[in-house]
PDB file of C-alpha atoms in Angstrom:
ATOM      1  CA  MET A   1       3.550  11.471  29.871  1.00  0.00           C
ATOM      2  CA  SER A   2      -0.120  10.292  29.689  1.00  0.00           C
ATOM      3  CA  ALA A   3      -2.958  13.118  30.373  1.00  0.00           C
ATOM      4  CA  GLN A   4      -3.569  10.916  33.832  1.00  0.00           C
ATOM      5  CA  ASP A   5       0.131  11.125  35.000  1.00  0.00           C
ATOM      6  CA  ALA A   6       0.330  14.722  34.479  1.00  0.00           C
ATOM      7  CA  ALA A   7      -3.350  14.826  36.343  1.00  0.00           C
ATOM      8  CA  LYS A   8      -2.411  13.001  39.652  1.00  0.00           C
ATOM      9  CA  PRO A   9      -0.479  16.413  40.950  1.00  0.00           C
ATOM     10  CA  GLN A  10      -3.436  18.653  40.135  1.00  0.00           C
ATOM     11  CA  THR A  11      -5.377  15.690  41.793  1.00  0.00           C
ATOM     12  CA  ARG A  12      -3.053  15.631  44.881  1.00  0.00           C
ATOM     13  CA  SER A  13      -3.016  19.260  45.595  1.00  0.00           C
ATOM     14  CA  ARG A  14      -6.835  19.474  45.194  1.00  0.00           C
ATOM     15  CA  GLU A  15      -6.901  16.855  47.820  1.00  0.00           C
ATOM     16  CA  ASN A  16      -4.422  18.554  50.274  1.00  0.00           C
ATOM     17  CA  THR A  17      -6.137  22.154  49.685  1.00  0.00           C
ATOM     18  CA  ARG A  18      -9.508  20.199  51.168  1.00  0.00           C
ATOM     19  CA  ALA A  19      -7.828  18.478  54.135  1.00  0.00           C
ATOM     20  CA  ARG A  20      -6.148  21.943  55.081  1.00  0.00           C
ATOM     21  CA  LEU A  21      -9.346  23.428  54.989  1.00  0.00           C
ATOM     22  CA  LEU A  22     -11.305  20.711  56.897  1.00  0.00           C
ATOM     23  CA  ASP A  23      -8.652  20.967  59.485  1.00  0.00           C
ATOM     24  CA  ALA A  24      -8.872  24.720  59.522  1.00  0.00           C
ATOM     25  CA  ALA A  25     -12.621  24.540  60.004  1.00  0.00           C
ATOM     26  CA  ALA A  26     -12.425  22.075  62.818  1.00  0.00           C
ATOM     27  CA  GLN A  27     -10.142  24.818  64.375  1.00  0.00           C
ATOM     28  CA  VAL A  28     -12.149  27.495  63.738  1.00  0.00           C
ATOM     29  CA  PHE A  29     -15.612  25.957  64.621  1.00  0.00           C
ATOM     30  CA  ALA A  30     -13.823  24.369  68.228  1.00  0.00           C
ATOM     31  CA  GLU A  31     -13.663  27.837  69.233  1.00  0.00           C
ATOM     32  CA  VAL A  32     -16.708  29.778  67.986  1.00  0.00           C
ATOM     33  CA  GLY A  33     -19.068  27.294  67.321  1.00  0.00           C
ATOM     34  CA  LEU A  34     -20.684  26.609  63.534  1.00  0.00           C
ATOM     35  CA  GLY A  35     -22.339  30.311  63.268  1.00  0.00           C
ATOM     36  CA  ASP A  36     -20.150  32.537  63.706  1.00  0.00           C
ATOM     37  CA  ALA A  37     -17.269  30.163  62.051  1.00  0.00           C
ATOM     38  CA  SER A  38     -16.952  32.288  58.647  1.00  0.00           C
ATOM     39  CA  VAL A  39     -15.822  31.174  55.549  1.00  0.00           C
ATOM     40  CA  GLU A  40     -13.118  34.635  55.853  1.00  0.00           C
ATOM     41  CA  ALA A  41     -11.702  32.699  59.481  1.00  0.00           C
ATOM     42  CA  ILE A  42     -11.342  29.366  57.813  1.00  0.00           C
ATOM     43  CA  CYS A  43      -9.265  30.639  54.918  1.00  0.00           C
ATOM     44  CA  GLU A  44      -7.856  32.544  56.794  1.00  0.00           C
ATOM     45  CA  ARG A  45      -6.386  29.832  58.997  1.00  0.00           C
ATOM     46  CA  ALA A  46      -5.401  27.367  56.508  1.00  0.00           C
ATOM     47  CA  GLY A  47      -3.679  29.955  54.436  1.00  0.00           C
ATOM     48  CA  PHE A  48      -6.180  30.079  51.353  1.00  0.00           C
ATOM     49  CA  THR A  49      -8.080  32.425  49.286  1.00  0.00           C
ATOM     50  CA  ARG A  50     -12.028  32.762  49.301  1.00  0.00           C
ATOM     51  CA  GLY A  51     -11.777  31.503  45.858  1.00  0.00           C
ATOM     52  CA  ALA A  52      -9.840  28.306  46.792  1.00  0.00           C
ATOM     53  CA  PHE A  53     -12.656  27.861  49.159  1.00  0.00           C
ATOM     54  CA  TYR A  54     -15.410  27.861  46.604  1.00  0.00           C
ATOM     55  CA  SER A  55     -13.100  25.783  44.019  1.00  0.00           C
ATOM     56  CA  ASN A  56     -13.749  23.310  46.708  1.00  0.00           C
ATOM     57  CA  PHE A  57     -17.233  23.740  48.330  1.00  0.00           C
ATOM     58  CA  GLU A  58     -19.831  24.921  47.054  1.00  0.00           C
ATOM     59  CA  SER A  59     -21.224  26.893  50.647  1.00  0.00           C
ATOM     60  CA  LYS A  60     -19.761  26.523  54.439  1.00  0.00           C
ATOM     61  CA  ASP A  61     -23.298  23.774  55.011  1.00  0.00           C
ATOM     62  CA  GLU A  62     -21.273  21.761  52.129  1.00  0.00           C
ATOM     63  CA  LEU A  63     -17.376  21.925  54.072  1.00  0.00           C
ATOM     64  CA  PHE A  64     -18.886  21.599  57.715  1.00  0.00           C
ATOM     65  CA  LEU A  65     -21.398  18.456  56.287  1.00  0.00           C
ATOM     66  CA  GLU A  66     -17.870  17.050  55.002  1.00  0.00           C
ATOM     67  CA  LEU A  67     -16.232  17.865  58.219  1.00  0.00           C
ATOM     68  CA  ALA A  68     -18.627  15.375  60.038  1.00  0.00           C
ATOM     69  CA  GLY A  69     -18.608  12.676  57.663  1.00  0.00           C
ATOM     70  CA  ARG A  70     -14.915  13.114  58.144  1.00  0.00           C
ATOM     71  CA  PHE A  71     -15.498  12.516  62.239  1.00  0.00           C
ATOM     72  CA  ALA A  72     -17.553   9.258  61.742  1.00  0.00           C
ATOM     73  CA  SER A  73     -15.202   7.541  59.233  1.00  0.00           C
ATOM     74  CA  GLN A  74     -12.253   8.221  61.713  1.00  0.00           C
ATOM     75  CA  GLN A  75     -14.599   6.477  64.597  1.00  0.00           C
ATOM     76  CA  VAL A  76     -15.807   3.668  61.800  1.00  0.00           C
ATOM     77  CA  GLU A  77     -12.257   3.178  60.854  1.00  0.00           C
ATOM     78  CA  GLY A  78     -11.079   3.178  64.428  1.00  0.00           C
ATOM     79  CA  VAL A  79     -14.390   0.061  64.930  1.00  0.00           C
ATOM     80  CA  ARG A  80     -12.885  -1.774  61.925  1.00  0.00           C
ATOM     81  CA  ARG A  81      -9.451  -1.878  63.645  1.00  0.00           C
ATOM     82  CA  ARG A  82     -10.866  -3.380  66.862  1.00  0.00           C
ATOM     83  CA  VAL A  83     -12.906  -5.385  65.204  1.00  0.00           C
ATOM     84  CA  ALA A  84     -10.587  -7.280  63.010  1.00  0.00           C
ATOM     85  CA  ALA A  85      -8.203  -7.512  66.058  1.00  0.00           C
ATOM     86  CA  LEU A  86     -10.878  -9.143  68.005  1.00  0.00           C
ATOM     87  CA  ILE A  87     -11.722 -11.367  64.612  1.00  0.00           C
ATOM     88  CA  GLU A  88      -7.308 -12.694  65.097  1.00  0.00           C
ATOM     89  CA  CYS A  89      -8.336 -13.568  68.767  1.00  0.00           C
ATOM     90  CA  GLY A  90     -11.449 -15.481  68.009  1.00  0.00           C
ATOM     91  CA  PRO A  91     -14.464 -16.822  70.462  1.00  0.00           C
ATOM     92  CA  GLU A  92     -14.175 -16.249  73.830  1.00  0.00           C
ATOM     93  CA  VAL A  93     -14.626 -19.199  75.822  1.00  0.00           C
ATOM     94  CA  ASP A  94     -15.963 -17.040  79.044  1.00  0.00           C
ATOM     95  CA  GLY A  95     -19.464 -16.405  77.324  1.00  0.00           C
ATOM     96  CA  ASP A  96     -21.719 -13.384  77.352  1.00  0.00           C
ATOM     97  CA  GLU A  97     -20.383 -10.913  80.043  1.00  0.00           C
ATOM     98  CA  ALA A  98     -16.657 -11.587  77.981  1.00  0.00           C
ATOM     99  CA  GLY A  99     -18.740 -10.837  74.649  1.00  0.00           C
ATOM    100  CA  MET A 100     -20.027  -8.115  76.264  1.00  0.00           C
ATOM    101  CA  VAL A 101     -16.218  -6.479  76.933  1.00  0.00           C
ATOM    102  CA  GLY A 102     -15.500  -6.844  73.892  1.00  0.00           C
ATOM    103  CA  LEU A 103     -18.131  -5.311  72.184  1.00  0.00           C
ATOM    104  CA  VAL A 104     -17.629  -2.102  74.504  1.00  0.00           C
ATOM    105  CA  GLU A 105     -13.717  -2.643  73.528  1.00  0.00           C
ATOM    106  CA  ALA A 106     -14.412  -2.757  70.445  1.00  0.00           C
ATOM    107  CA  LEU A 107     -16.990   0.476  69.944  1.00  0.00           C
ATOM    108  CA  ASP A 108     -15.706   2.457  72.422  1.00  0.00           C
ATOM    109  CA  VAL A 109     -12.435   4.391  70.209  1.00  0.00           C
ATOM    110  CA  PRO A 110     -11.191   7.390  71.748  1.00  0.00           C
ATOM    111  CA  GLY A 111     -10.833  10.585  69.750  1.00  0.00           C
ATOM    112  CA  ASP A 112     -12.328  14.077  69.748  1.00  0.00           C
ATOM    113  CA  VAL A 113     -15.814  13.456  71.004  1.00  0.00           C
ATOM    114  CA  ARG A 114     -16.216  16.771  72.316  1.00  0.00           C
ATOM    115  CA  LEU A 115     -15.958  18.881  68.782  1.00  0.00           C
ATOM    116  CA  ALA A 116     -17.788  15.485  66.963  1.00  0.00           C
ATOM    117  CA  VAL A 117     -20.949  16.284  69.177  1.00  0.00           C
ATOM    118  CA  LEU A 118     -21.000  19.423  69.081  1.00  0.00           C
ATOM    119  CA  LEU A 119     -20.840  19.859  65.358  1.00  0.00           C
ATOM    120  CA  MET A 120     -23.270  16.895  64.753  1.00  0.00           C
ATOM    121  CA  SER A 121     -25.493  18.726  66.723  1.00  0.00           C
ATOM    122  CA  GLU A 122     -25.319  22.189  65.364  1.00  0.00           C
ATOM    123  CA  ILE A 123     -25.659  20.599  61.578  1.00  0.00           C
ATOM    124  CA  LYS A 124     -28.757  18.906  62.697  1.00  0.00           C
ATOM    125  CA  GLY A 125     -30.451  21.933  63.674  1.00  0.00           C
ATOM    126  CA  ARG A 126     -29.577  23.200  60.078  1.00  0.00           C
ATOM    127  CA  ALA A 127     -30.889  20.435  58.676  1.00  0.00           C
ATOM    128  CA  MET A 128     -34.354  20.800  59.864  1.00  0.00           C
ATOM    129  CA  ARG A 129     -34.461  24.148  58.518  1.00  0.00           C
ATOM    130  CA  ASP A 130     -32.931  23.529  55.192  1.00  0.00           C
ATOM    131  CA  ALA A 131     -33.991  20.476  52.942  1.00  0.00           C
ATOM    132  CA  LYS A 132     -30.456  20.339  51.199  1.00  0.00           C
ATOM    133  CA  THR A 133     -28.870  20.151  54.171  1.00  0.00           C
ATOM    134  CA  ALA A 134     -31.373  17.522  55.050  1.00  0.00           C
ATOM    135  CA  GLU A 135     -30.755  15.338  52.595  1.00  0.00           C
ATOM    136  CA  ALA A 136     -27.339  15.227  52.513  1.00  0.00           C
ATOM    137  CA  TYR A 137     -27.112  14.476  56.561  1.00  0.00           C
ATOM    138  CA  LEU A 138     -29.880  11.685  56.079  1.00  0.00           C
ATOM    139  CA  ALA A 139     -27.922  10.252  53.470  1.00  0.00           C
ATOM    140  CA  GLN A 140     -24.809  10.589  55.266  1.00  0.00           C
ATOM    141  CA  ASP A 141     -26.097   8.968  58.910  1.00  0.00           C
ATOM    142  CA  ALA A 142     -27.948   6.303  56.993  1.00  0.00           C
ATOM    143  CA  GLN A 143     -24.349   4.842  55.433  1.00  0.00           C
ATOM    144  CA  LEU A 144     -22.577   5.348  59.182  1.00  0.00           C
ATOM    145  CA  LEU A 145     -25.790   3.318  60.176  1.00  0.00           C
ATOM    146  CA  GLY A 146     -24.928   0.762  57.458  1.00  0.00           C
ATOM    147  CA  GLU A 147     -21.655   0.498  58.667  1.00  0.00           C
ATOM    148  CA  ILE A 148     -22.064   0.410  62.038  1.00  0.00           C
ATOM    149  CA  ALA A 149     -24.962  -2.381  61.872  1.00  0.00           C
ATOM    150  CA  GLN A 150     -22.109  -4.713  59.427  1.00  0.00           C
ATOM    151  CA  LEU A 151     -19.558  -3.675  62.051  1.00  0.00           C
ATOM    152  CA  LEU A 152     -21.611  -5.500  65.418  1.00  0.00           C
ATOM    153  CA  GLU A 153     -22.583  -8.708  63.229  1.00  0.00           C
ATOM    154  CA  GLU A 154     -18.769  -9.127  62.823  1.00  0.00           C
ATOM    155  CA  ILE A 155     -18.468  -8.399  66.297  1.00  0.00           C
ATOM    156  CA  ALA A 156     -21.478 -10.673  67.085  1.00  0.00           C
ATOM    157  CA  HIS A 157     -19.779 -13.514  64.795  1.00  0.00           C
ATOM    158  CA  ALA A 158     -16.062 -12.765  66.042  1.00  0.00           C
ATOM    159  CA  LYS A 159     -17.328 -13.454  69.929  1.00  0.00           C
ATOM    160  CA  GLY A 160     -19.723 -16.267  69.151  1.00  0.00           C
ATOM    161  CA  LEU A 161     -22.629 -14.234  70.115  1.00  0.00           C
ATOM    162  CA  HIS A 162     -25.609 -13.296  68.530  1.00  0.00           C
ATOM    163  CA  LEU A 163     -27.923 -10.027  68.505  1.00  0.00           C
ATOM    164  CA  ALA A 164     -30.931  -9.751  69.910  1.00  0.00           C
ATOM    165  CA  PRO A 165     -32.321  -7.192  67.380  1.00  0.00           C
ATOM    166  CA  PRO A 166     -31.576  -6.737  63.428  1.00  0.00           C
ATOM    167  CA  ALA A 167     -28.085  -5.541  62.971  1.00  0.00           C
ATOM    168  CA  HIS A 168     -29.358  -2.172  62.196  1.00  0.00           C
ATOM    169  CA  ASP A 169     -31.875  -1.809  65.168  1.00  0.00           C
ATOM    170  CA  ALA A 170     -29.267  -2.513  67.283  1.00  0.00           C
ATOM    171  CA  ALA A 171     -26.511  -0.011  65.222  1.00  0.00           C
ATOM    172  CA  ARG A 172     -29.178   2.884  65.746  1.00  0.00           C
ATOM    173  CA  THR A 173     -29.552   1.839  69.513  1.00  0.00           C
ATOM    174  CA  VAL A 174     -25.444   2.068  70.094  1.00  0.00           C
ATOM    175  CA  LEU A 175     -25.451   5.298  67.971  1.00  0.00           C
ATOM    176  CA  THR A 176     -28.225   6.980  70.219  1.00  0.00           C
ATOM    177  CA  ALA A 177     -26.719   5.630  73.290  1.00  0.00           C
ATOM    178  CA  TRP A 178     -22.503   7.112  72.470  1.00  0.00           C
ATOM    179  CA  GLU A 179     -24.426  10.132  70.991  1.00  0.00           C
ATOM    180  CA  GLY A 180     -26.921  11.009  74.489  1.00  0.00           C
ATOM    181  CA  ALA A 181     -24.109   9.805  76.324  1.00  0.00           C
ATOM    182  CA  ALA A 182     -21.705  12.246  75.351  1.00  0.00           C
ATOM    183  CA  THR A 183     -23.876  15.631  74.843  1.00  0.00           C
ATOM    184  CA  ARG A 184     -24.979  14.644  78.597  1.00  0.00           C
ATOM    185  CA  ALA A 185     -21.301  14.990  79.913  1.00  0.00           C
ATOM    186  CA  ILE A 186     -20.189  17.909  77.820  1.00  0.00           C
ATOM    187  CA  MET A 187     -23.616  19.992  79.247  1.00  0.00           C
ATOM    188  CA  ALA A 188     -21.749  18.620  82.742  1.00  0.00           C
ATOM    189  CA  GLY A 189     -18.676  20.060  81.749  1.00  0.00           C
ATOM    190  CA  LEU A 190     -16.556  16.637  82.489  1.00  0.00           C
ATOM    191  CA  PRO A 191     -13.162  16.848  80.986  1.00  0.00           C
ATOM    192  CA  GLU A 192     -12.285  14.597  77.840  1.00  0.00           C
ATOM    193  CA  LYS A 193     -11.335  11.568  80.015  1.00  0.00           C
ATOM    194  CA  GLU A 194     -14.273  11.551  81.963  1.00  0.00           C
ATOM    195  CA  LEU A 195     -16.685  12.133  78.462  1.00  0.00           C
ATOM    196  CA  LEU A 196     -15.013   9.017  77.010  1.00  0.00           C
ATOM    197  CA  GLU A 197     -15.462   6.668  80.734  1.00  0.00           C
ATOM    198  CA  ALA A 198     -19.309   7.615  80.608  1.00  0.00           C
ATOM    199  CA  ARG A 199     -19.835   7.387  77.004  1.00  0.00           C
ATOM    200  CA  ALA A 200     -18.251   3.338  77.123  1.00  0.00           C
ATOM    201  CA  GLN A 201     -20.339   2.884  80.221  1.00  0.00           C
ATOM    202  CA  GLU A 202     -23.455   3.764  78.285  1.00  0.00           C
ATOM    203  CA  VAL A 203     -22.099   1.290  75.273  1.00  0.00           C
ATOM    204  CA  GLY A 204     -21.496  -1.185  78.389  1.00  0.00           C
ATOM    205  CA  ARG A 205     -25.377  -0.728  79.272  1.00  0.00           C
ATOM    206  CA  ILE A 206     -26.632  -1.199  75.648  1.00  0.00           C
ATOM    207  CA  ALA A 207     -24.705  -4.326  74.991  1.00  0.00           C
ATOM    208  CA  HIS A 208     -27.288  -6.217  77.541  1.00  0.00           C
ATOM    209  CA  LEU A 209     -29.834  -5.310  75.396  1.00  0.00           C
ATOM    210  CA  ILE A 210     -28.436  -5.917  72.404  1.00  0.00           C
ATOM    211  CA  ILE A 211     -26.435  -9.198  72.930  1.00  0.00           C
ATOM    212  CA  ALA A 212     -29.478 -12.521  72.767  1.00  0.00           C
ATOM    213  CA  ARG A 213     -29.258 -14.656  75.696  1.00  0.00           C
ATOM    214  CA  ASP A 214     -29.017 -18.407  74.707  1.00  0.00           C
TER     215      ASP A 214
END
């Protein structure tokens, strides 16, 4: 057996440990918030020791930043699947309105929106006070922005439409709308179904602004 083959089980074990820690962190955070989600509580929930935690993450901040990135990646992957379906269907023949409906449907991917928004809000607050967290957050945000911009271009192409602003500006507008609608819904105490409906309506309004009229 080669050294590379021998290393594969160790790699899978490490990935599994990280995944379990991230899952546990999401559960603990949902219950008590970022400030009270201790390393000990996360380890206990995941069934690991502190040693296992610190062999995978330098700090709680690093873990929660990666958790936020995982939520964002899941959202982007969901959008990517919707875009692929749109591309298979080809361009619409009913004009701008149908294109906007397709845009909203593609961008509005169900998921644990409440947890993701709460997590990102707390990480933003931490990033404004800590330079290392800020650097990591801004890099993650730039990557997400680039991915959404690319997906918007793909959606527009699939629907035979054109974006009014540059793709990155359109992506920032959409992301701001997403977060704003979800944040207001959470503050209002809306249930998950109504939260998703509010977000879809907000993205629908934004679609009218970012799709160019001939």
